[in-house]
PDB file of C-alpha atoms in Angstrom:
ATOM      1  CA  ARG A  28      24.152 -30.340 -15.979  1.00  0.00           C
ATOM      2  CA  ALA A  29      24.121 -30.342 -12.171  1.00  0.00           C
ATOM      3  CA  LYS A  30      27.533 -29.972 -10.603  1.00  0.00           C
ATOM      4  CA  LYS A  31      26.245 -31.854  -7.593  1.00  0.00           C
ATOM      5  CA  LEU A  32      23.250 -33.836  -6.662  1.00  0.00           C
ATOM      6  CA  ILE A  33      22.492 -33.858  -3.005  1.00  0.00           C
ATOM      7  CA  VAL A  34      20.276 -36.592  -1.543  1.00  0.00           C
ATOM      8  CA  LEU A  35      19.442 -37.576   2.115  1.00  0.00           C
ATOM      9  CA  THR A  36      20.633 -41.208   2.228  1.00  0.00           C
ATOM     10  CA  LYS A  37      22.531 -43.757   0.443  1.00  0.00           C
ATOM     11  CA  GLU A  38      19.456 -45.596  -0.722  1.00  0.00           C
ATOM     12  CA  PHE A  39      18.293 -42.361  -2.472  1.00  0.00           C
ATOM     13  CA  ALA A  40      21.789 -41.958  -4.003  1.00  0.00           C
ATOM     14  CA  ASP A  41      21.558 -45.528  -5.473  1.00  0.00           C
ATOM     15  CA  PHE A  42      18.323 -44.438  -7.309  1.00  0.00           C
ATOM     16  CA  TYR A  43      20.595 -42.119  -9.408  1.00  0.00           C
ATOM     17  CA  GLN A  44      23.146 -44.764 -10.598  1.00  0.00           C
ATOM     18  CA  PHE A  45      23.192 -43.029 -13.938  1.00  0.00           C
ATOM     19  CA  MET A  46      24.994 -40.007 -12.299  1.00  0.00           C
ATOM     20  CA  PRO A  47      28.716 -40.157 -11.803  1.00  0.00           C
ATOM     21  CA  LYS A  48      29.673 -40.827  -8.353  1.00  0.00           C
ATOM     22  CA  GLU A  49      31.758 -37.624  -7.895  1.00  0.00           C
ATOM     23  CA  GLN A  50      28.654 -35.753  -8.482  1.00  0.00           C
ATOM     24  CA  MET A  51      26.646 -37.325  -5.867  1.00  0.00           C
ATOM     25  CA  VAL A  52      26.650 -35.959  -2.073  1.00  0.00           C
ATOM     26  CA  ILE A  53      24.712 -37.311   0.662  1.00  0.00           C
ATOM     27  CA  ILE A  54      23.767 -34.657   3.282  1.00  0.00           C
ATOM     28  CA  PRO A  55      20.942 -35.614   5.829  1.00  0.00           C
ATOM     29  CA  ASN A  56      18.519 -33.372   7.204  1.00  0.00           C
ATOM     30  CA  PRO A  57      19.783 -31.449  10.306  1.00  0.00           C
ATOM     31  CA  ILE A  58      18.232 -31.535  13.749  1.00  0.00           C
ATOM     32  CA  GLU A  59      18.703 -28.860  16.384  1.00  0.00           C
ATOM     33  CA  GLY A  60      20.019 -29.718  19.719  1.00  0.00           C
ATOM     34  CA  SER A  61      17.568 -30.122  22.739  1.00  0.00           C
ATOM     35  CA  SER A  62      18.117 -29.604  26.470  1.00  0.00           C
ATOM     36  CA  GLY A  63      15.979 -29.296  29.444  1.00  0.00           C
ATOM     37  CA  PHE A  64      14.920 -32.815  29.944  1.00  0.00           C
ATOM     38  CA  SER A  65      16.040 -35.752  32.326  1.00  0.00           C
ATOM     39  CA  TRP A  66      15.572 -39.408  31.972  1.00  0.00           C
ATOM     40  CA  ASP A  67      15.337 -40.014  35.621  1.00  0.00           C
ATOM     41  CA  ILE A  68      12.796 -37.112  36.259  1.00  0.00           C
ATOM     42  CA  ARG A  69      10.722 -38.208  33.177  1.00  0.00           C
ATOM     43  CA  GLU A  70      10.487 -41.727  34.636  1.00  0.00           C
ATOM     44  CA  LYS A  71       9.450 -40.579  38.225  1.00  0.00           C
ATOM     45  CA  ASN A  72       5.915 -39.879  36.802  1.00  0.00           C
ATOM     46  CA  ASN A  73       3.907 -43.167  37.305  1.00  0.00           C
ATOM     47  CA  ASN A  74       1.322 -41.962  34.554  1.00  0.00           C
ATOM     48  CA  LYS A  75       3.255 -43.004  31.252  1.00  0.00           C
ATOM     49  CA  ARG A  76       2.533 -41.870  27.887  1.00  0.00           C
ATOM     50  CA  VAL A  77       3.226 -42.973  24.313  1.00  0.00           C
ATOM     51  CA  ILE A  78       3.380 -40.243  21.521  1.00  0.00           C
ATOM     52  CA  SER A  79       3.418 -40.164  17.865  1.00  0.00           C
ATOM     53  CA  VAL A  80       3.786 -37.115  15.669  1.00  0.00           C
ATOM     54  CA  GLY A  81       2.599 -36.920  12.007  1.00  0.00           C
ATOM     55  CA  ARG A  82      -0.213 -35.914   9.409  1.00  0.00           C
ATOM     56  CA  LEU A  83      -3.392 -38.016   9.965  1.00  0.00           C
ATOM     57  CA  VAL A  84      -3.241 -39.661   6.584  1.00  0.00           C
ATOM     58  CA  ALA A  85      -3.512 -43.272   5.492  1.00  0.00           C
ATOM     59  CA  SER A  86       0.313 -43.911   4.890  1.00  0.00           C
ATOM     60  CA  LYS A  87       1.150 -43.196   8.691  1.00  0.00           C
ATOM     61  CA  ARG A  88      -0.915 -46.050   9.789  1.00  0.00           C
ATOM     62  CA  HIS A  89      -1.957 -44.413  12.920  1.00  0.00           C
ATOM     63  CA  ASP A  90      -4.755 -47.099  12.984  1.00  0.00           C
ATOM     64  CA  LEU A  91      -2.194 -49.848  13.371  1.00  0.00           C
ATOM     65  CA  LEU A  92      -0.642 -47.871  16.476  1.00  0.00           C
ATOM     66  CA  ILE A  93      -4.216 -47.470  17.919  1.00  0.00           C
ATOM     67  CA  ARG A  94      -4.937 -51.129  17.681  1.00  0.00           C
ATOM     68  CA  ALA A  95      -1.676 -52.062  19.138  1.00  0.00           C
ATOM     69  CA  PHE A  96      -2.149 -49.734  22.054  1.00  0.00           C
ATOM     70  CA  ALA A  97      -5.531 -51.245  22.471  1.00  0.00           C
ATOM     71  CA  GLN A  98      -4.246 -54.787  22.985  1.00  0.00           C
ATOM     72  CA  LEU A  99      -2.122 -53.381  25.851  1.00  0.00           C
ATOM     73  CA  ALA A 100      -4.416 -50.855  27.457  1.00  0.00           C
ATOM     74  CA  GLU A 101      -6.186 -53.105  29.946  1.00  0.00           C
ATOM     75  CA  LYS A 102      -2.989 -54.731  31.172  1.00  0.00           C
ATOM     76  CA  TYR A 103      -1.280 -51.420  31.590  1.00  0.00           C
ATOM     77  CA  PRO A 104      -3.690 -48.847  32.879  1.00  0.00           C
ATOM     78  CA  ASN A 105      -1.129 -46.116  33.568  1.00  0.00           C
ATOM     79  CA  TRP A 106      -0.216 -45.771  29.866  1.00  0.00           C
ATOM     80  CA  THR A 107      -2.012 -43.378  27.452  1.00  0.00           C
ATOM     81  CA  LEU A 108      -1.491 -42.473  23.905  1.00  0.00           C
ATOM     82  CA  ILE A 109      -1.264 -38.977  22.273  1.00  0.00           C
ATOM     83  CA  ILE A 110      -1.093 -38.501  18.519  1.00  0.00           C
ATOM     84  CA  LEU A 111      -0.162 -34.989  17.273  1.00  0.00           C
ATOM     85  CA  GLY A 112      -1.201 -33.981  13.833  1.00  0.00           C
ATOM     86  CA  GLU A 113      -4.164 -33.218  11.626  1.00  0.00           C
ATOM     87  CA  GLY A 114      -5.472 -34.701   8.368  1.00  0.00           C
ATOM     88  CA  GLU A 115      -8.031 -36.278   6.176  1.00  0.00           C
ATOM     89  CA  VAL A 116      -8.287 -39.668   8.339  1.00  0.00           C
ATOM     90  CA  ARG A 117      -9.069 -38.011  11.733  1.00  0.00           C
ATOM     91  CA  SER A 118     -12.748 -38.843  11.762  1.00  0.00           C
ATOM     92  CA  VAL A 119     -11.832 -42.565  10.882  1.00  0.00           C
ATOM     93  CA  LEU A 120      -9.354 -42.631  13.535  1.00  0.00           C
ATOM     94  CA  GLN A 121     -11.684 -41.172  16.181  1.00  0.00           C
ATOM     95  CA  GLU A 122     -14.419 -43.577  15.213  1.00  0.00           C
ATOM     96  CA  LEU A 123     -11.869 -46.358  15.833  1.00  0.00           C
ATOM     97  CA  ILE A 124     -11.011 -45.057  19.169  1.00  0.00           C
ATOM     98  CA  ASN A 125     -14.719 -44.735  20.009  1.00  0.00           C
ATOM     99  CA  SER A 126     -15.369 -48.434  18.944  1.00  0.00           C
ATOM    100  CA  LEU A 127     -12.350 -49.620  21.081  1.00  0.00           C
ATOM    101  CA  GLN A 128     -13.981 -47.544  24.066  1.00  0.00           C
ATOM    102  CA  LEU A 129     -10.504 -45.802  24.610  1.00  0.00           C
ATOM    103  CA  THR A 130     -11.526 -42.312  24.502  1.00  0.00           C
ATOM    104  CA  ASP A 131     -10.224 -41.747  27.777  1.00  0.00           C
ATOM    105  CA  ARG A 132      -6.739 -43.168  26.925  1.00  0.00           C
ATOM    106  CA  ILE A 133      -6.162 -42.125  23.368  1.00  0.00           C
ATOM    107  CA  GLN A 134      -6.149 -38.532  22.428  1.00  0.00           C
ATOM    108  CA  LEU A 135      -5.904 -37.040  18.893  1.00  0.00           C
ATOM    109  CA  ALA A 136      -4.335 -33.756  19.955  1.00  0.00           C
ATOM    110  CA  GLY A 137      -4.550 -32.058  16.540  1.00  0.00           C
ATOM    111  CA  LEU A 138      -1.861 -29.584  14.957  1.00  0.00           C
ATOM    112  CA  ILE A 139       0.818 -28.513  17.580  1.00  0.00           C
ATOM    113  CA  GLU A 140       3.223 -25.899  16.116  1.00  0.00           C
ATOM    114  CA  ASN A 141       6.038 -26.798  18.450  1.00  0.00           C
ATOM    115  CA  PRO A 142       5.689 -30.435  20.135  1.00  0.00           C
ATOM    116  CA  TYR A 143       8.835 -29.992  22.266  1.00  0.00           C
ATOM    117  CA  ASP A 144       7.038 -29.917  25.470  1.00  0.00           C
ATOM    118  CA  ASP A 145       4.802 -32.864  24.504  1.00  0.00           C
ATOM    119  CA  LEU A 146       7.735 -34.822  23.566  1.00  0.00           C
ATOM    120  CA  VAL A 147       9.576 -34.131  26.647  1.00  0.00           C
ATOM    121  CA  GLU A 148       6.691 -35.065  28.906  1.00  0.00           C
ATOM    122  CA  SER A 149       6.145 -38.546  27.077  1.00  0.00           C
ATOM    123  CA  HIS A 150       7.940 -41.694  27.734  1.00  0.00           C
ATOM    124  CA  LEU A 151       8.029 -43.556  24.424  1.00  0.00           C
ATOM    125  CA  PHE A 152       7.712 -42.422  20.721  1.00  0.00           C
ATOM    126  CA  VAL A 153       6.276 -44.736  17.980  1.00  0.00           C
ATOM    127  CA  LEU A 154       6.263 -44.266  14.281  1.00  0.00           C
ATOM    128  CA  SER A 155       3.961 -46.845  12.543  1.00  0.00           C
ATOM    129  CA  SER A 156       4.109 -45.399   8.968  1.00  0.00           C
ATOM    130  CA  SER A 157       4.061 -47.481   5.688  1.00  0.00           C
ATOM    131  CA  TYR A 158       6.661 -45.364   4.274  1.00  0.00           C
ATOM    132  CA  GLU A 159       8.642 -42.366   5.114  1.00  0.00           C
ATOM    133  CA  GLY A 160      11.627 -40.376   3.645  1.00  0.00           C
ATOM    134  CA  PHE A 161      13.833 -39.041   6.357  1.00  0.00           C
ATOM    135  CA  PRO A 162      11.236 -38.349   9.262  1.00  0.00           C
ATOM    136  CA  MET A 163      11.877 -35.438  11.118  1.00  0.00           C
ATOM    137  CA  ALA A 164       9.290 -36.226  13.798  1.00  0.00           C
ATOM    138  CA  LEU A 165      11.417 -39.274  14.694  1.00  0.00           C
ATOM    139  CA  ALA A 166      14.689 -37.105  14.773  1.00  0.00           C
ATOM    140  CA  GLU A 167      13.067 -34.563  17.112  1.00  0.00           C
ATOM    141  CA  ALA A 168      11.913 -37.430  19.576  1.00  0.00           C
ATOM    142  CA  MET A 169      15.375 -38.841  19.586  1.00  0.00           C
ATOM    143  CA  SER A 170      16.832 -35.157  20.164  1.00  0.00           C
ATOM    144  CA  VAL A 171      14.821 -35.071  23.539  1.00  0.00           C
ATOM    145  CA  GLY A 172      16.097 -38.582  24.542  1.00  0.00           C
ATOM    146  CA  LEU A 173      12.865 -40.561  23.791  1.00  0.00           C
ATOM    147  CA  PRO A 174      13.145 -44.336  23.219  1.00  0.00           C
ATOM    148  CA  VAL A 175      11.807 -44.870  19.894  1.00  0.00           C
ATOM    149  CA  ILE A 176       9.975 -47.803  18.025  1.00  0.00           C
ATOM    150  CA  THR A 177       9.438 -47.358  14.323  1.00  0.00           C
ATOM    151  CA  THR A 178       8.394 -49.457  11.485  1.00  0.00           C
ATOM    152  CA  ASP A 179      11.367 -50.481   9.087  1.00  0.00           C
ATOM    153  CA  CYS A 180       9.690 -48.184   6.497  1.00  0.00           C
ATOM    154  CA  SER A 181      12.674 -46.381   4.817  1.00  0.00           C
ATOM    155  CA  SER A 182      16.405 -46.004   4.520  1.00  0.00           C
ATOM    156  CA  GLY A 183      16.048 -42.659   6.382  1.00  0.00           C
ATOM    157  CA  VAL A 184      14.626 -44.348   9.351  1.00  0.00           C
ATOM    158  CA  ARG A 185      17.358 -47.151   9.296  1.00  0.00           C
ATOM    159  CA  GLU A 186      20.021 -44.368   9.017  1.00  0.00           C
ATOM    160  CA  LEU A 187      18.432 -42.412  12.008  1.00  0.00           C
ATOM    161  CA  LEU A 188      18.420 -45.497  14.209  1.00  0.00           C
ATOM    162  CA  ASP A 189      21.790 -46.946  13.103  1.00  0.00           C
ATOM    163  CA  GLU A 190      20.089 -50.068  11.590  1.00  0.00           C
ATOM    164  CA  GLY A 191      18.236 -50.663  14.957  1.00  0.00           C
ATOM    165  CA  ARG A 192      20.874 -50.007  17.314  1.00  0.00           C
ATOM    166  CA  ALA A 193      19.600 -46.722  18.598  1.00  0.00           C
ATOM    167  CA  GLY A 194      15.935 -47.901  18.525  1.00  0.00           C
ATOM    168  CA  ILE A 195      13.532 -50.742  17.714  1.00  0.00           C
ATOM    169  CA  LEU A 196      12.544 -51.540  14.173  1.00  0.00           C
ATOM    170  CA  VAL A 197       9.431 -53.663  13.444  1.00  0.00           C
ATOM    171  CA  PRO A 198       8.019 -54.907  10.240  1.00  0.00           C
ATOM    172  CA  VAL A 199       5.728 -52.667   8.196  1.00  0.00           C
ATOM    173  CA  GLY A 200       2.169 -53.146   8.498  1.00  0.00           C
ATOM    174  CA  GLN A 201       2.259 -55.943  11.201  1.00  0.00           C
ATOM    175  CA  ILE A 202       0.596 -55.497  14.467  1.00  0.00           C
ATOM    176  CA  GLU A 203       2.050 -58.419  16.648  1.00  0.00           C
ATOM    177  CA  PRO A 204       5.691 -57.267  16.405  1.00  0.00           C
ATOM    178  CA  LEU A 205       4.513 -53.709  17.374  1.00  0.00           C
ATOM    179  CA  VAL A 206       2.690 -54.897  20.290  1.00  0.00           C
ATOM    180  CA  ARG A 207       5.488 -56.947  21.576  1.00  0.00           C
ATOM    181  CA  ALA A 208       8.098 -54.076  21.160  1.00  0.00           C
ATOM    182  CA  MET A 209       5.736 -51.642  22.806  1.00  0.00           C
ATOM    183  CA  GLU A 210       5.099 -54.113  25.716  1.00  0.00           C
ATOM    184  CA  ALA A 211       8.744 -54.561  26.305  1.00  0.00           C
ATOM    185  CA  MET A 212       9.174 -50.946  26.662  1.00  0.00           C
ATOM    186  CA  PHE A 213       6.118 -50.608  28.772  1.00  0.00           C
ATOM    187  CA  VAL A 214       7.428 -53.119  31.412  1.00  0.00           C
ATOM    188  CA  ASP A 215      11.076 -52.079  31.440  1.00  0.00           C
ATOM    189  CA  GLU A 216      12.098 -48.661  32.708  1.00  0.00           C
ATOM    190  CA  LYS A 217      15.734 -49.504  32.371  1.00  0.00           C
ATOM    191  CA  MET A 218      15.167 -50.446  28.640  1.00  0.00           C
ATOM    192  CA  ARG A 219      13.396 -47.080  27.987  1.00  0.00           C
ATOM    193  CA  ILE A 220      16.148 -45.106  29.573  1.00  0.00           C
ATOM    194  CA  THR A 221      18.923 -47.206  27.738  1.00  0.00           C
ATOM    195  CA  TYR A 222      17.247 -46.774  24.247  1.00  0.00           C
ATOM    196  CA  GLY A 223      16.538 -42.994  25.207  1.00  0.00           C
ATOM    197  CA  GLN A 224      20.307 -42.595  25.782  1.00  0.00           C
ATOM    198  CA  LEU A 225      21.222 -44.364  22.724  1.00  0.00           C
ATOM    199  CA  ALA A 226      18.858 -42.313  20.524  1.00  0.00           C
ATOM    200  CA  TYR A 227      20.024 -39.037  21.958  1.00  0.00           C
ATOM    201  CA  GLN A 228      23.662 -40.005  21.294  1.00  0.00           C
ATOM    202  CA  ARG A 229      22.866 -41.076  17.827  1.00  0.00           C
ATOM    203  CA  ILE A 230      21.048 -37.951  16.841  1.00  0.00           C
ATOM    204  CA  GLN A 231      23.961 -35.827  17.672  1.00  0.00           C
ATOM    205  CA  LEU A 232      25.587 -37.067  14.359  1.00  0.00           C
ATOM    206  CA  PHE A 233      22.703 -34.981  12.631  1.00  0.00           C
ATOM    207  CA  HIS A 234      23.236 -31.922  14.737  1.00  0.00           C
ATOM    208  CA  ILE A 235      22.694 -28.738  12.741  1.00  0.00           C
ATOM    209  CA  ASP A 236      26.388 -27.679  13.282  1.00  0.00           C
ATOM    210  CA  LYS A 237      27.723 -30.925  11.628  1.00  0.00           C
ATOM    211  CA  ILE A 238      25.168 -30.703   8.803  1.00  0.00           C
ATOM    212  CA  LEU A 239      25.848 -26.975   8.128  1.00  0.00           C
ATOM    213  CA  TRP A 240      29.525 -27.736   7.899  1.00  0.00           C
ATOM    214  CA  LEU A 241      28.881 -30.272   5.211  1.00  0.00           C
ATOM    215  CA  TRP A 242      26.846 -27.781   3.270  1.00  0.00           C
ATOM    216  CA  GLU A 243      29.463 -25.104   3.575  1.00  0.00           C
ATOM    217  CA  LYS A 244      32.347 -27.595   2.498  1.00  0.00           C
ATOM    218  CA  LEU A 245      30.070 -28.619  -0.459  1.00  0.00           C
ATOM    219  CA  LEU A 246      29.428 -24.975  -1.625  1.00  0.00           C
ATOM    220  CA  ASP A 247      32.977 -23.934  -1.185  1.00  0.00           C
ATOM    221  CA  GLU A 248      33.981 -26.779  -3.658  1.00  0.00           C
ATOM    222  CA  VAL A 249      31.279 -25.792  -6.139  1.00  0.00           C
ATOM    223  CA  ILE A 250      32.191 -22.031  -6.007  1.00  0.00           C
ATOM    224  CA  ASN A 251      35.873 -22.641  -6.296  1.00  0.00           C
ATOM    225  CA  ARG A 252      35.245 -25.081  -9.182  1.00  0.00           C
ATOM    226  CA  LYS A 253      33.164 -22.246 -10.974  1.00  0.00           C
ATOM    227  CA  ARG A 254      35.925 -19.756 -10.370  1.00  0.00           C
ATOM    228  CA  VAL A 255      38.575 -22.179 -11.935  1.00  0.00           C
ATOM    229  CA  LEU A 256      36.576 -22.568 -14.940  1.00  0.00           C
TER     230      LEU A 256
END
């Protein structure tokens, strides 16, 4: 009975193949614009930081990220890892960090209402999830020009990263490709800046002004149709 069915990505739209195409509308989530950061100023800090944001639940695979970082920690002593979020596997993750003897290098920072400052002060964002929908944490990281590495876990991720052109996609659940991607970012400042700029440029397509215009256009169409009927 719906006049329109709105979904986030084309892959979600394909799930509803029984719906007439003229009733399907793809509108992604919006992201607010960000400012107040500088790639050059960010990179002047010799102490570098990887950041990840997400609930501490099994599907986010923070354990994979922690183990990947552990493989690089000794070789790159100026890098640390901070994970923002809270959830049911906190104790399991903390035990893993303790067992790897990395309590001084990896921090479970808990729930942060506004992670903007933490994102701006970081140098690399990593999403290690088994699956996602349209991850806003990834979009927020891109909006402050962070270079991003993410598992290829959903069409939403691929849409945000323009099929891997605006960030690095790695296979889901595999540690070695993640380690290689992280190390490539660790050693190459130019790569970090380039990917950060590509991420920032890409996320402008999802700016709230553009997405609201799509909603306004859709609502006008539906309202006008009702008036005609």
